[in-house]
PDB file of C-alpha atoms in Angstrom:
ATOM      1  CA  UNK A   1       0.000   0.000   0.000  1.00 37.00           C
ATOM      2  CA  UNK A   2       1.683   3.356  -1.083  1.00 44.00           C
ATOM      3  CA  UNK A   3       1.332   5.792   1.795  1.00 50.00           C
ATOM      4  CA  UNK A   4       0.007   9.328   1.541  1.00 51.00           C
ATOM      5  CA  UNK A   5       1.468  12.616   0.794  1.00 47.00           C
ATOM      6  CA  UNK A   6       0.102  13.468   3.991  1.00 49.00           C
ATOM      7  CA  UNK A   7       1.215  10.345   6.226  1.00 53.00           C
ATOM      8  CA  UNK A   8       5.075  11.063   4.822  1.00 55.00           C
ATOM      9  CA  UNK A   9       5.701  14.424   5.342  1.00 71.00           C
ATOM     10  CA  UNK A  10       5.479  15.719   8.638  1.00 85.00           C
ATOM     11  CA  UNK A  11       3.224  18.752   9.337  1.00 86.00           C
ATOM     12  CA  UNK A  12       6.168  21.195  10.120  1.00 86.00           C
ATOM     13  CA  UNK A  13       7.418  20.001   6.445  1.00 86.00           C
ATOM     14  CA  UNK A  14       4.266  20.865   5.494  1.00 90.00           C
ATOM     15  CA  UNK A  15       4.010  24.667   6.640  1.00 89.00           C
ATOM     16  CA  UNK A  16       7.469  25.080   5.640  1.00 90.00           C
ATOM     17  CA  UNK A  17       6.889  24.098   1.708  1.00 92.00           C
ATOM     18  CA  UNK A  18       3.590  26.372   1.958  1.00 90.00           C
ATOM     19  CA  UNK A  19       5.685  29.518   3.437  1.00 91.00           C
ATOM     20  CA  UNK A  20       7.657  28.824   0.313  1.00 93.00           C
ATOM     21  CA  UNK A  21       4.877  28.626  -2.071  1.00 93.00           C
ATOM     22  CA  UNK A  22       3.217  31.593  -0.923  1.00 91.00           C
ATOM     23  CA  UNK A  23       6.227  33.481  -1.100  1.00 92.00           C
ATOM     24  CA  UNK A  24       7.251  33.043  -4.193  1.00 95.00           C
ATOM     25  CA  UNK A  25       4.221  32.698  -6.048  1.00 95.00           C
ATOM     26  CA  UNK A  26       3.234  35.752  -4.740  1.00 92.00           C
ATOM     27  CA  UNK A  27       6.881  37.107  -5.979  1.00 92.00           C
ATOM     28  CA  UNK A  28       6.397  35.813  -9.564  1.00 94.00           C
ATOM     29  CA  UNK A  29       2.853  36.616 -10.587  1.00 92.00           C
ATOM     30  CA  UNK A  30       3.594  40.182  -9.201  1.00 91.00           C
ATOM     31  CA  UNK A  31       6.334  39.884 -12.058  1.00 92.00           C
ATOM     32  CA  UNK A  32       4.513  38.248 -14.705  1.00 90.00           C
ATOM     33  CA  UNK A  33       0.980  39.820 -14.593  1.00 85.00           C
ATOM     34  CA  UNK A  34       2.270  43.259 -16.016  1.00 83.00           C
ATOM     35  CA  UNK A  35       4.477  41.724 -18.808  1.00 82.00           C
ATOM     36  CA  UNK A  36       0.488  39.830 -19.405  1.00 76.00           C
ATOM     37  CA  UNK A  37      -1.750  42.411 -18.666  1.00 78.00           C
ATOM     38  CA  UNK A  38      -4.666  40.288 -18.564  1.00 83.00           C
ATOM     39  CA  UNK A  39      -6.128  37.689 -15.829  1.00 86.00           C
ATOM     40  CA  UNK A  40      -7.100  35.218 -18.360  1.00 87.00           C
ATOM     41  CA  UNK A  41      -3.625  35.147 -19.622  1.00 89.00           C
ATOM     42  CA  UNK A  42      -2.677  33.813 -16.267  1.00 91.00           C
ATOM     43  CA  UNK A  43      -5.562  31.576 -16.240  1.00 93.00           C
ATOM     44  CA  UNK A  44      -4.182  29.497 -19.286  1.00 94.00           C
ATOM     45  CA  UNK A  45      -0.721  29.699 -17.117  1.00 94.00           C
ATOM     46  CA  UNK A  46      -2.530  27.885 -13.765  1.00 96.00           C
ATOM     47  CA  UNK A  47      -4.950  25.368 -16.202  1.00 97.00           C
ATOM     48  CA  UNK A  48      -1.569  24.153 -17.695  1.00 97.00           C
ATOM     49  CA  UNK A  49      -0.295  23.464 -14.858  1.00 97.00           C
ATOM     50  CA  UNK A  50      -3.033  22.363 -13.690  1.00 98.00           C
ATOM     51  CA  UNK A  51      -3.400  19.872 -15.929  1.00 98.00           C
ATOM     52  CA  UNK A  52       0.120  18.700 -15.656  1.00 97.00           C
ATOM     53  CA  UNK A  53      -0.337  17.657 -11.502  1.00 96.00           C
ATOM     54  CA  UNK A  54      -3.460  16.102 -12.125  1.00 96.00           C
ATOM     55  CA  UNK A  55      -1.824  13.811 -14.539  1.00 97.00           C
ATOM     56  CA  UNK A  56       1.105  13.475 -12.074  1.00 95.00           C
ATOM     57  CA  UNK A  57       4.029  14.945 -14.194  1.00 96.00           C
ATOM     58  CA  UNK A  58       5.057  16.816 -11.373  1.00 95.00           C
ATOM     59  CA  UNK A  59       8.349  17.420 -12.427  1.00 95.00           C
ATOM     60  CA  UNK A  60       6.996  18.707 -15.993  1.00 97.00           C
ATOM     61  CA  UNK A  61       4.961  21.447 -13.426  1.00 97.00           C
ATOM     62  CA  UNK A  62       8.565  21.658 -11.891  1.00 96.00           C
ATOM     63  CA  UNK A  63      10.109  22.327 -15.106  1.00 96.00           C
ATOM     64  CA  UNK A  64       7.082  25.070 -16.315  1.00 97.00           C
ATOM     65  CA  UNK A  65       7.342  26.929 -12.680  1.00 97.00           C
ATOM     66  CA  UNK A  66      11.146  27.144 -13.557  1.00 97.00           C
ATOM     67  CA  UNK A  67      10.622  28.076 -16.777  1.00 97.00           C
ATOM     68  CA  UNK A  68       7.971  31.103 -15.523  1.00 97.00           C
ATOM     69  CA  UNK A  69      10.805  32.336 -12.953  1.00 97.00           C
ATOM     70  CA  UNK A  70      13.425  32.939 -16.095  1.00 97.00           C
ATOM     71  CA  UNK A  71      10.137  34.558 -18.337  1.00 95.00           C
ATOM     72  CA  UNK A  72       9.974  36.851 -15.501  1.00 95.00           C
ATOM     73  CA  UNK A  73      13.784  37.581 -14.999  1.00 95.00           C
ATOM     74  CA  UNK A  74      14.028  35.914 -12.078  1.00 95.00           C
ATOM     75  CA  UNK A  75      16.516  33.304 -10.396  1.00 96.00           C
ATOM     76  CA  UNK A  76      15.155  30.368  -9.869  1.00 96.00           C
ATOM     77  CA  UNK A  77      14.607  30.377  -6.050  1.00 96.00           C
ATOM     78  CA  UNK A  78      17.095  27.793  -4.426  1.00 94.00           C
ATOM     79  CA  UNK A  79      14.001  26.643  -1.858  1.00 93.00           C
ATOM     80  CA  UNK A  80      12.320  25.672  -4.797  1.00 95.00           C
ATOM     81  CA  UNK A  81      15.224  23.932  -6.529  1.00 95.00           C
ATOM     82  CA  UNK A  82      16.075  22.017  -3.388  1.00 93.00           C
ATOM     83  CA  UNK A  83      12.866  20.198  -3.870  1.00 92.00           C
ATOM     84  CA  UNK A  84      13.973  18.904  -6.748  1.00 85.00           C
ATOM     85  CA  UNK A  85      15.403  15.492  -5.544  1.00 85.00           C
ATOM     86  CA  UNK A  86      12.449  14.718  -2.856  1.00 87.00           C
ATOM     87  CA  UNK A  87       9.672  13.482  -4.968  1.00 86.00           C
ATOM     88  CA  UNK A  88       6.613  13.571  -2.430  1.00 86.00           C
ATOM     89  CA  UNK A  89       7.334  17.243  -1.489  1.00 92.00           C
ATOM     90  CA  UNK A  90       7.647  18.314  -4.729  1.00 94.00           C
ATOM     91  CA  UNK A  91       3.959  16.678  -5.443  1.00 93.00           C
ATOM     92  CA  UNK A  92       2.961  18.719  -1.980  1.00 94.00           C
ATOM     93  CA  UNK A  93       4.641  21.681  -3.439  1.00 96.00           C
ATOM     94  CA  UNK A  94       2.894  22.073  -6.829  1.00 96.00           C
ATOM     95  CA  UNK A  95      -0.266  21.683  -4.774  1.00 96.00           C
ATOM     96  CA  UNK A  96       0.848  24.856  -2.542  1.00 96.00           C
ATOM     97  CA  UNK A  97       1.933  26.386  -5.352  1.00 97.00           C
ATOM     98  CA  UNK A  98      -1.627  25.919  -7.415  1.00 97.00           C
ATOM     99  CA  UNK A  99      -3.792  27.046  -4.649  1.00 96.00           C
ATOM    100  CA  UNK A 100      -1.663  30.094  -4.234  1.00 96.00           C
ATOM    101  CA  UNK A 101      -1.750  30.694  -7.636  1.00 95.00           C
ATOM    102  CA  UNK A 102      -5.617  30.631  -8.081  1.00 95.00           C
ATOM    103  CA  UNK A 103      -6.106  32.727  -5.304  1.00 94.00           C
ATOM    104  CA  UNK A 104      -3.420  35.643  -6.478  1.00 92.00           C
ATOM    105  CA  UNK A 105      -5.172  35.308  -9.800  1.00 90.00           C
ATOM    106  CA  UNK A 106      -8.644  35.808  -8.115  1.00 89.00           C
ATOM    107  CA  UNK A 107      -7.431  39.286  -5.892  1.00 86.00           C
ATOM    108  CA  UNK A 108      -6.097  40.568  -9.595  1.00 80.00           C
ATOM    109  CA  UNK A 109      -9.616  39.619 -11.168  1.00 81.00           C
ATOM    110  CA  UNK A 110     -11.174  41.104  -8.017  1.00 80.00           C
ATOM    111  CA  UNK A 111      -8.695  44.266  -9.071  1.00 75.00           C
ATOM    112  CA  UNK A 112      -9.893  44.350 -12.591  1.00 65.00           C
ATOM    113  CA  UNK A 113     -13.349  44.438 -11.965  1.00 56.00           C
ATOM    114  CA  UNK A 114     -12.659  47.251  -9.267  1.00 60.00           C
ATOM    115  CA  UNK A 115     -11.188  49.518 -12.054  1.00 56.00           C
ATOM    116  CA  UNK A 116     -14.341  49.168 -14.649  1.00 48.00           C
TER     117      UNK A 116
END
């Protein structure tokens, strides 16, 4: 029987890799959304990856959040890239990093409707 994400990682492991996600998803939409200009733009961004974790090629989501950090002239955060060899927090991670995501993307669609 495989265990869970959740029976594996511990929960201090747990609020650790969601500190991370939160701040650097926060870092790299604030970064990307003006080079996009537009919510739905970002919306394609999330379904991709998305789509990619619910298929479980989590390093392919690995791979597309490192490729988003050099769009947006960023280095790739180490954090991030130390996650890289540990399969089952990486998994946890692009789950952080998702939720995040979607609700970033919902305060700048909250934003845009504001400025109408």
């Amino acid at each position: 029987m495989k265990e869970s994400r959740d029976e594996v990682m511990g929960n201090d492991v747990k609020s650790m890799l969601n500190a991370i996600s939160g701040t650097y998803t926060i870092l790299l939409i604030d970064k990307l959304f003006p080079m996009l200009k537009k919510t739905s733009d970002m919306e394609d961004i999330y379904s991709a990856l998305a789509a990619l974790a619910e298929m479980g090629r989590v390093m392919e989501a690995m791979q597309m959040i490192r490729g988003l950090f050099g769009i947006a002239g960023e280095e790739y955060p180490c954090l991030i890239a130390s996650l890289e060899e540990q399969e089952n927090m990486q998994e946890f991670f692009v789950m952080e990093f998702l939720e995040d995501f979607f609700e970033i993307i919902e305060e700048y669609r909250l934003g845009e409707k504001c400025e109408i």
